Coordinates of C-alpha atoms and ligand atoms in Angstrom, one line a residue:
M1 CA -31.0 40.8 59.2
A2 CA -34.2 41.8 57.2
P3 CA -34.6 40.4 53.7
A4 CA -33.6 42.9 51.1
I5 CA -36.7 42.6 49.0
S6 CA -40.2 43.5 49.6
A7 CA -42.7 41.1 51.0
T8 CA -44.9 41.1 47.9
T9 CA -42.1 40.5 45.5
A10 CA -40.8 37.7 47.8
E11 CA -44.2 36.1 48.0
Q12 CA -44.7 36.1 44.2
L13 CA -41.3 34.8 43.5
T14 CA -41.6 32.2 46.1
A15 CA -44.8 30.9 44.6
I16 CA -43.1 30.6 41.2
I17 CA -39.8 29.1 42.3
D18 CA -41.4 26.6 44.7
S19 CA -42.9 24.9 41.7
V20 CA -39.5 24.4 40.1
P21 CA -38.1 20.9 40.5
T22 CA -34.6 22.3 41.1
A23 CA -33.2 23.8 44.3
V24 CA -33.2 27.6 43.8
I25 CA -31.6 30.2 46.1
M26 CA -31.6 33.9 45.5
A27 CA -29.1 36.1 47.2
D28 CA -28.3 39.8 47.2
Q29 CA -25.0 41.1 46.0
G30 CA -23.6 40.9 49.6
G31 CA -24.3 37.2 49.6
A32 CA -27.4 37.3 51.9
I33 CA -30.0 34.8 51.1
V34 CA -33.3 36.4 50.2
L35 CA -35.1 33.4 48.9
A36 CA -34.8 29.6 49.1
N37 CA -37.4 27.4 47.4
L38 CA -38.7 24.1 48.8
Q39 CA -36.2 22.0 46.9
A40 CA -33.3 24.1 48.3
Q41 CA -34.7 23.7 51.8
R42 CA -34.9 19.9 51.3
L43 CA -31.5 19.7 49.7
F44 CA -29.7 21.5 52.5
G45 CA -32.0 20.4 55.4
Y46 CA -32.9 23.9 56.6
S47 CA -36.3 25.6 56.9
S48 CA -36.9 28.8 55.0
A49 CA -36.7 30.8 58.2
E50 CA -33.3 29.4 59.0
L51 CA -32.0 30.4 55.7
L52 CA -33.4 33.9 55.0
G53 CA -31.1 36.7 55.8
E54 CA -28.2 34.4 56.4
S55 CA -25.0 34.5 54.3
I56 CA -24.9 32.0 51.5
D57 CA -21.6 30.9 53.1
M58 CA -23.5 28.7 55.5
L59 CA -24.2 26.4 52.6
V60 CA -20.5 26.1 51.7
P61 CA -18.0 23.9 53.6
Q62 CA -15.6 25.9 55.7
S63 CA -12.6 24.9 53.7
L64 CA -14.2 26.2 50.5
R65 CA -15.6 29.5 51.7
A66 CA -12.7 31.7 50.6
Q67 CA -12.8 30.2 47.2
H68 CA -16.6 30.6 47.0
R69 CA -16.3 34.3 47.9
E70 CA -13.9 34.8 45.1
L71 CA -16.3 33.1 42.6
R72 CA -19.1 35.3 43.8
A73 CA -17.0 38.5 43.4
H74 CA -16.0 37.3 40.0
F75 CA -19.7 36.9 39.1
A76 CA -20.6 40.3 40.5
R77 CA -18.0 42.0 38.2
D78 CA -19.6 40.4 35.1
P79 CA -23.1 39.2 36.0
R80 CA -24.5 37.0 33.2
E81 CA -26.1 33.6 33.0
R82 CA -23.4 30.8 33.4
P83 CA -22.4 27.8 35.4
M84 CA -20.5 28.5 38.5
G85 CA -16.9 27.4 38.9
K86 CA -16.8 25.6 35.5
G87 CA -14.6 22.5 35.5
R88 CA -14.3 22.6 39.3
D89 CA -16.0 20.3 41.8
L90 CA -18.5 22.3 43.9
I91 CA -19.5 21.0 47.2
G92 CA -22.5 22.1 49.3
L93 CA -22.8 21.8 53.1
R94 CA -26.0 20.4 54.7
K95 CA -27.3 21.4 58.1
D96 CA -26.4 17.9 59.4
G97 CA -22.7 18.7 58.4
T98 CA -22.6 16.3 55.5
D99 CA -21.3 17.4 52.0
I100 CA -23.1 17.1 48.8
P101 CA -21.5 17.4 45.3
I102 CA -23.4 20.0 43.4
E103 CA -23.6 21.9 40.2
I104 CA -24.7 25.5 40.2
G105 CA -26.2 27.7 37.4
L106 CA -26.0 31.4 38.1
N107 CA -28.4 34.0 36.8
P108 CA -28.5 37.8 37.5
V109 CA -32.0 39.1 38.2
T110 CA -32.6 42.8 38.2
T111 CA -35.6 43.9 40.3
A112 CA -36.8 47.3 41.6
E113 CA -34.7 46.5 44.6
G114 CA -31.6 46.0 42.7
V115 CA -29.6 43.2 41.2
F116 CA -29.9 39.7 42.8
V117 CA -28.2 36.4 42.0
V118 CA -30.3 33.4 41.4
S119 CA -28.6 30.1 41.8
A120 CA -30.1 26.8 40.5
I121 CA -28.5 24.0 42.4
V122 CA -28.4 20.4 41.2
D123 CA -27.4 17.5 43.4
I124 CA -25.0 15.5 41.4
S125 CA -24.3 12.8 44.1
E126 CA -25.9 10.1 41.9
R127 CA -24.0 11.2 38.8
K128 CA -20.8 11.2 40.8
R129 CA -21.5 7.8 42.2
L130 CA -22.2 6.4 38.7
E131 CA -19.0 8.1 37.5
A132 CA -17.0 6.6 40.3
R133 CA -18.5 3.2 39.5
F134 CA -17.7 3.7 35.9
R135 CA -14.1 4.6 36.6
A136 CA -13.7 1.7 39.0
T137 CA -15.1 -0.7 36.4
I138 CA -12.7 0.6 33.8
E139 CA -9.8 0.7 36.3
S140 CA -10.2 -3.0 37.2
A141 CA -10.9 -4.2 33.7
P142 CA -8.5 -7.0 32.7
I143 CA -7.9 -5.3 29.4
A144 CA -6.1 -2.1 28.6
M145 CA -8.6 0.8 28.3
L146 CA -8.5 4.5 27.7
M147 CA -10.9 7.3 27.0
I148 CA -10.2 10.2 24.6
D149 CA -12.0 13.4 24.1
Q150 CA -13.0 14.9 20.7
A151 CA -9.6 16.4 20.1
G152 CA -8.0 13.0 20.7
A153 CA -6.6 13.9 24.1
I154 CA -6.4 11.1 26.6
V155 CA -8.7 11.8 29.6
L156 CA -8.7 8.4 31.3
V157 CA -6.5 5.3 31.4
N158 CA -6.7 2.2 33.5
A159 CA -4.0 0.2 35.3
E160 CA -3.8 -2.5 32.6
L161 CA -3.0 0.2 30.0
E162 CA -0.2 1.6 32.2
R163 CA 1.2 -1.9 32.4
L164 CA 0.8 -2.8 28.7
F165 CA 2.4 0.4 27.4
G166 CA 4.9 1.0 30.3
Y167 CA 3.6 4.5 31.1
D168 CA 2.4 6.0 34.4
R169 CA -1.1 7.6 33.8
G170 CA 0.3 11.0 34.8
E171 CA 2.5 10.8 31.7
L172 CA -0.5 10.1 29.4
L173 CA -3.4 12.2 30.6
G174 CA -3.9 15.2 28.4
R175 CA -1.6 13.9 25.7
K176 CA -2.8 12.9 22.2
V177 CA -3.6 9.3 21.8
E178 CA -1.2 9.0 18.9
V179 CA 1.6 8.8 21.4
L180 CA 0.6 5.1 21.8
M181 CA 1.0 4.1 18.2
P182 CA 4.0 3.9 15.9
G183 CA 4.7 7.0 13.8
R184 CA 3.5 5.3 10.6
F185 CA 0.0 5.1 12.0
G186 CA 0.1 8.3 13.9
A187 CA 0.0 10.5 10.8
A188 CA -3.3 9.1 9.4
H189 CA -4.9 8.6 12.7
P190 CA -6.3 12.1 13.4
G191 CA -8.2 11.9 10.1
L192 CA -9.6 8.5 11.0
R193 CA -10.5 9.8 14.4
S194 CA -12.6 12.6 13.1
Q195 CA -14.2 10.2 10.6
Y196 CA -15.1 8.0 13.5
L197 CA -16.6 10.9 15.4
G198 CA -18.8 11.6 12.4
S199 CA -20.6 8.3 12.8
P200 CA -19.6 7.0 16.2
E201 CA -20.7 3.4 16.9
A202 CA -19.3 0.5 18.9
R203 CA -16.9 -1.4 16.5
R204 CA -13.5 -2.9 15.9
M205 CA -10.8 -0.5 14.8
G206 CA -9.1 -0.9 11.5
A207 CA -10.8 -4.2 10.6
G208 CA -8.6 -6.3 8.4
R209 CA -5.5 -4.2 9.0
D210 CA -2.6 -5.0 11.2
L211 CA -2.5 -2.6 14.1
F212 CA 0.4 -2.0 16.4
G213 CA 0.8 -0.4 19.8
L214 CA 4.0 1.6 20.8
R215 CA 5.4 1.1 24.2
K216 CA 7.2 3.9 26.1
D217 CA 10.4 2.0 25.5
G218 CA 9.8 2.3 21.7
S219 CA 9.0 -1.4 21.2
E220 CA 5.9 -2.3 19.1
F221 CA 3.4 -5.1 19.6
P222 CA 0.4 -6.2 17.6
V223 CA -3.0 -5.1 19.0
E224 CA -6.7 -5.4 18.4
V225 CA -8.7 -2.3 19.3
G226 CA -12.4 -2.0 20.1
L227 CA -14.0 1.4 20.0
N228 CA -17.1 2.6 21.9
P229 CA -18.6 6.1 21.9
V230 CA -19.8 7.7 25.1
R231 CA -21.9 10.8 25.3
T232 CA -21.1 12.9 28.4
D233 CA -21.6 16.4 29.6
E234 CA -18.2 17.1 28.3
G235 CA -19.2 16.1 24.8
Q236 CA -18.6 13.0 22.7
L237 CA -15.9 10.8 24.2
V238 CA -14.6 7.6 22.9
I239 CA -13.5 4.6 25.0
S240 CA -11.2 2.1 23.5
A241 CA -10.1 -1.3 24.7
I242 CA -6.8 -2.5 23.5
A243 CA -5.8 -6.2 23.5
D244 CA -2.2 -7.3 23.1
I245 CA -2.4 -10.1 20.5
S246 CA 1.4 -10.9 20.3
E247 CA 0.8 -14.4 21.6
R248 CA -2.1 -15.0 19.4
E249 CA 0.1 -13.8 16.4
Q250 CA 2.9 -16.1 17.4
T251 CA 0.6 -19.0 17.6
K252 CA -0.8 -18.0 14.2
T253 CA 2.7 -17.8 12.7
L254 CA 3.6 -21.1 14.2
R255 CA 0.4 -22.7 12.9
L256 CA 1.1 -21.3 9.4
A257 CA 4.6 -22.7 9.6
V258 CA 3.4 -26.1 10.7
E259 CA 0.8 -26.0 7.9
A260 CA 3.4 -25.1 5.4
L261 CA 5.6 -27.9 6.7
E262 CA 2.8 -30.4 6.5
R263 CA 2.0 -29.2 3.0
S264 CA 5.6 -29.6 1.9
N265 CA 5.7 -33.1 3.5
L266 CA 2.6 -34.0 1.6
E267 CA 4.2 -32.7 -1.5
L268 CA 7.3 -34.8 -0.8
Q269 CA 5.2 -37.9 -0.3
R270 CA 3.3 -37.2 -3.5
F271 CA 6.6 -36.7 -5.3
A272 CA 8.0 -39.9 -3.8
H273 CA 4.9 -41.7 -4.9
V274 CA 5.2 -40.4 -8.4
A275 CA 8.9 -41.2 -8.3
S276 CA 8.3 -44.7 -7.2
H277 CA 5.9 -45.5 -10.1
D278 CA 6.8 -43.1 -12.9
L279 CA 10.6 -43.3 -12.4
Q280 CA 11.2 -46.8 -11.2
T281 CA 9.3 -48.6 -13.9
P282 CA 11.2 -47.0 -16.9
M283 CA 14.4 -47.3 -14.8
R284 CA 13.8 -51.0 -14.4
S285 CA 13.2 -51.5 -18.1
I286 CA 16.3 -49.5 -19.0
A287 CA 18.4 -51.7 -16.8
S288 CA 17.0 -54.9 -18.0
F289 CA 16.9 -54.0 -21.7
V290 CA 20.5 -52.8 -21.6
E291 CA 21.5 -56.0 -19.8
L292 CA 19.6 -58.0 -22.5
L293 CA 21.5 -56.1 -25.2
G294 CA 24.8 -57.0 -23.5
I295 CA 23.8 -60.7 -23.4
R296 CA 22.4 -60.9 -26.9
Y297 CA 25.4 -59.2 -28.6
A298 CA 28.0 -60.5 -26.2
D299 CA 30.1 -61.9 -29.0
K300 CA 29.8 -58.8 -31.2
L301 CA 30.7 -56.2 -28.6
D302 CA 34.2 -55.2 -27.9
A303 CA 35.5 -54.7 -24.3
Q304 CA 34.8 -51.0 -24.4
A305 CA 31.1 -51.5 -25.3
Q306 CA 30.8 -54.2 -22.7
D307 CA 32.1 -51.7 -20.1
W308 CA 29.7 -49.0 -21.2
I309 CA 26.8 -51.4 -20.9
R310 CA 28.0 -52.4 -17.4
R311 CA 28.2 -48.7 -16.4
V312 CA 24.7 -47.9 -17.7
V313 CA 23.3 -50.8 -15.7
E314 CA 25.2 -49.8 -12.5
S315 CA 24.1 -46.1 -12.8
V316 CA 20.5 -47.1 -13.2
K317 CA 20.7 -49.4 -10.2
Q318 CA 22.3 -46.5 -8.2
L319 CA 19.4 -44.3 -9.4
Q320 CA 16.9 -46.9 -8.2
T321 CA 18.6 -46.9 -4.7
L322 CA 18.3 -43.2 -4.6
V323 CA 14.6 -43.3 -5.4
D324 CA 14.1 -46.0 -2.8
D325 CA 15.9 -43.9 -0.2
L326 CA 13.9 -40.8 -1.0
L327 CA 10.7 -42.9 -0.8
E328 CA 11.9 -44.1 2.6
Y329 CA 12.5 -40.5 3.7
A330 CA 9.0 -39.5 2.7
R331 CA 7.4 -42.5 4.3
V332 CA 8.5 -41.5 7.7
D333 CA 5.8 -38.9 7.8
S334 CA 3.1 -41.1 6.4
P335 CA 0.0 -41.1 8.6
A336 CA -0.1 -44.9 8.4
Q337 CA 2.7 -45.1 10.9
R338 CA 1.2 -45.9 14.3
F339 CA 3.2 -45.7 17.5
E340 CA 3.1 -48.8 19.6
P341 CA 5.4 -50.5 22.2
V342 CA 8.3 -51.9 20.2
P343 CA 11.0 -54.2 21.7
L344 CA 14.3 -52.9 20.3
R345 CA 15.7 -56.5 20.6
D346 CA 13.3 -57.6 17.8
V347 CA 14.2 -54.5 15.8
F348 CA 17.9 -55.4 16.0
A349 CA 17.2 -59.0 15.0
H350 CA 15.1 -57.9 12.1
A351 CA 17.9 -55.5 10.8
V352 CA 20.5 -58.2 11.2
L353 CA 18.4 -60.6 9.1
L354 CA 18.1 -58.0 6.3
L355 CA 21.9 -57.5 6.4
D356 CA 22.6 -61.2 6.3
A357 CA 24.3 -61.2 2.9
T358 CA 26.6 -58.3 3.7
V359 CA 27.5 -59.8 7.1
R360 CA 28.6 -63.0 5.4
E361 CA 30.5 -61.2 2.7
T362 CA 32.4 -59.0 5.1
G363 CA 32.9 -61.5 7.9
A364 CA 31.2 -58.9 10.2
E365 CA 30.4 -59.5 13.9
L366 CA 27.2 -58.0 15.1
S367 CA 26.2 -57.9 18.8
C368 CA 23.9 -56.1 21.1
G369 CA 23.5 -55.4 24.8
E370 CA 20.2 -55.5 26.6
L371 CA 17.7 -53.5 24.6
P372 CA 14.5 -51.9 26.1
V373 CA 11.0 -51.5 24.8
V374 CA 10.1 -48.0 23.4
M375 CA 7.0 -46.4 22.0
G376 CA 7.5 -46.0 18.3
A377 CA 6.8 -47.0 14.7
R378 CA 8.3 -50.4 14.2
S379 CA 9.2 -50.2 10.5
Q380 CA 10.8 -46.8 11.0
L381 CA 12.9 -48.2 13.9
V382 CA 14.0 -51.1 11.7
Q383 CA 15.0 -48.7 9.0
L384 CA 16.9 -46.6 11.6
L385 CA 19.0 -49.6 12.8
L386 CA 19.3 -51.0 9.3
N387 CA 20.9 -47.7 8.1
L388 CA 23.2 -47.3 11.0
I389 CA 24.4 -50.9 11.1
G390 CA 24.5 -50.9 7.2
N391 CA 26.8 -47.9 7.3
A392 CA 29.0 -49.5 9.9
L393 CA 29.5 -52.4 7.5
K394 CA 29.9 -50.2 4.5
Y395 CA 32.4 -47.7 5.9
R396 CA 34.6 -50.5 7.3
G397 CA 38.3 -50.2 8.0
A398 CA 41.1 -52.8 7.4
D399 CA 39.7 -55.3 10.0
P400 CA 36.5 -57.2 9.6
P401 CA 33.7 -55.0 10.9
R402 CA 32.6 -55.3 14.6
V403 CA 29.4 -53.6 15.4
H404 CA 27.8 -53.4 18.9
V405 CA 24.4 -51.9 19.7
F406 CA 23.6 -51.0 23.3
A407 CA 21.3 -48.8 25.3
E408 CA 21.6 -46.7 28.5
R409 CA 19.1 -44.8 30.4
E410 CA 19.2 -41.0 30.2
G411 CA 16.4 -39.4 32.4
D412 CA 13.1 -40.5 31.1
Q413 CA 14.7 -41.5 27.8
W414 CA 16.8 -44.2 26.4
R415 CA 20.1 -43.4 24.7
F416 CA 21.0 -46.0 22.1
A417 CA 24.5 -46.4 20.6
V418 CA 25.7 -48.1 17.4
R419 CA 29.5 -48.5 17.7
D420 CA 31.8 -49.6 14.9
N421 CA 35.4 -50.1 14.2
G422 CA 35.2 -48.5 10.7
I423 CA 37.1 -45.6 9.0
G424 CA 35.6 -42.9 11.3
I425 CA 34.5 -39.4 10.5
A426 CA 36.4 -36.1 11.0
A427 CA 34.8 -33.8 13.6
R428 CA 34.1 -31.1 11.1
H429 CA 31.6 -33.4 9.3
H430 CA 29.8 -34.6 12.4
E431 CA 26.9 -32.2 11.9
R432 CA 26.5 -32.2 8.2
I433 CA 26.4 -35.9 7.6
F434 CA 22.8 -35.9 8.9
E435 CA 21.7 -33.6 6.1
M436 CA 20.4 -34.8 2.7
F437 CA 22.9 -35.8 0.1
Q438 CA 26.0 -35.5 2.2
R439 CA 28.7 -38.0 1.3
L440 CA 32.2 -37.9 2.6
H441 CA 33.9 -40.9 1.2
D442 CA 34.9 -41.8 -2.3
Q443 CA 31.9 -42.8 -4.4
G444 CA 33.6 -45.7 -6.3
E445 CA 34.7 -47.4 -3.1
Y446 CA 31.6 -46.8 -1.1
P447 CA 28.5 -46.3 -3.3
G448 CA 25.8 -44.4 -1.4
T449 CA 23.1 -41.8 -1.9
G450 CA 23.7 -39.5 1.1
I451 CA 20.2 -40.0 2.3
G452 CA 20.5 -42.8 4.9
L453 CA 21.5 -40.6 7.8
A454 CA 19.0 -37.9 6.9
V455 CA 16.3 -40.7 7.1
C456 CA 17.8 -41.7 10.5
R457 CA 17.5 -38.1 11.8
H458 CA 14.0 -37.8 10.4
V459 CA 12.9 -41.0 12.2
V460 CA 14.5 -40.1 15.5
Q461 CA 13.0 -36.6 15.4
R462 CA 9.6 -38.2 14.7
H463 CA 10.1 -40.2 17.9
G464 CA 10.9 -37.0 19.9
G465 CA 14.6 -37.7 20.2
R466 CA 17.9 -36.5 18.7
I467 CA 20.8 -38.1 16.9
W468 CA 24.6 -37.4 16.9
V469 CA 27.9 -39.0 16.3
E470 CA 31.2 -39.3 18.1
S471 CA 34.0 -40.3 15.9
E472 CA 37.6 -39.8 14.7
P473 CA 39.1 -40.9 11.4
G474 CA 40.8 -44.3 11.9
R475 CA 39.2 -45.0 15.3
G476 CA 35.7 -46.0 14.5
S477 CA 32.4 -44.2 15.1
V478 CA 29.6 -44.3 17.7
F479 CA 26.2 -43.1 16.5
F480 CA 23.9 -42.1 19.4
F481 CA 20.2 -41.5 19.4
T482 CA 17.6 -41.0 22.1
I483 CA 14.0 -42.3 22.3
A484 CA 11.5 -41.9 25.0
E485 CA 10.8 -45.0 27.1
G486 CA 7.8 -47.2 26.3
P487 CA 4.7 -47.6 28.6
Ligands
ADP501 P1 25.3 -42.9 2.2 O1 24.2 -43.3 1.4 O2 26.3 -42.1 1.5 O3 25.8 -43.9 3.1 P2 24.4 -41.6 4.7 O4 23.5 -40.4 4.9 O5 24.0 -42.9 5.3 O6 24.6 -41.7 3.1 O7 25.8 -41.2 5.2 C1 26.4 -40.0 4.9 C2 27.9 -40.0 4.9 O8 28.4 -40.2 6.2 C3 28.4 -41.3 4.2 O9 28.6 -41.0 2.8 C4 29.7 -41.5 4.8 O10 30.7 -40.7 4.2 C5 29.5 -41.1 6.2 N1 29.2 -42.2 7.2 C6 28.0 -42.6 7.6 N2 28.1 -43.6 8.5 C7 29.4 -43.8 8.7 C8 30.2 -44.7 9.5 N3 29.6 -45.6 10.3 N4 31.6 -44.6 9.5 C9 32.2 -43.7 8.7 N5 31.5 -42.8 7.9 C10 30.2 -42.9 7.9

């Protein structure tokens, strides 16, 4: 088939278009190639002679020819400058049978010989390769990522994002990004989005504000979001990376709680310190001066006044015990308490020594089984046994008190028991007696402050163990506590 333009025209045009760095092919309205510049010959692997007069179809893969013809007919109906098959992937076919991804710009050219179509063809393999690499990088990123267009529509999501939000990508592509945030953020977001597009730069989103993501199942989780603008042929896109910070938040909350606890413990210690000096000194003088009054005016005071004085002294002494106990409670946390291997046998002996007077007075019998060595703070452990054995003597029944302390192994811990034959405790009180200021028995008969067992629990918890009681009224009590074994 002869070229449909004159030789001169062809020659002049060829000289011009050969100098263009883009592949250019001119075809007549029937699709016959009338011109192919050097770049086009190189791109498709044909010589000019092999192309001229042939149908442009030879440069289109078999499977796409029908579609290509349609595009050509479409252009012929309305010939004006525009890209071919916008939004579609165009593929060229080389002489060696390989495919090349291409982009085509179409231009009608009217000559003396009629209207021709000039196609400028750009090889976009490299761009495609980069794009594929970009997608692969995003896809495999260990953090949830998505890309949105200027209208806020999601154009790309990665596997991690699907996992984090519980969606399949098919459900997200094309939808507005607001679908991934709770309603209360969604309303303001389009505004913020266009603000961002006004001055796009890589930065954190909503700095200083608490951001949340919304899963498909409706649950929310705290997030941190990084934004990054990307310029593409399709305009300004934005990539965001979304980190689930629930765990970090939990750790933060926990840390804040621990800090608050530590602060309140410090407060308590400070209070106890103040209590010990500022309260105990005047208390001591009240007690001794009132006692002195009683002695000095013994002959002048009637029985009633003597009784009042006795009560004042007793109350003040009771108050002193309370302050001492509070001080003890606070001391458990003091940083001075170092853990070391402590033989519980010695601790028992120490407590018995301190209780000597009461033991004599009550005719009590104190005994112990074999006791192990544990890691602990010695003075706290003495306090623990002192309180438990002391209570066993204090809350005694009709018989002389018998108290036995023994230990049994329980996994990698030791379980200790302090058993008495005292008045016992009703089951409904078994929990609350370990709280501050809980007193079950009549004050007159058994004076106490209700702090002793709270101190015990505090000490045991400090040693990583727990404390509980098994008891029934009239049948004695066994107080148990666990402590990890020593080295
Ligand atoms: P308190 O200073 O009153 O002894 P605790 O905290 O040591 O305070 O004990 C709380 C309450 O538990 C006591 O008031 C008493 O009623 C009861 N209790 C403690 N130990 C025993 C025991 N071994 N037998 C019977 N009751 C006990």
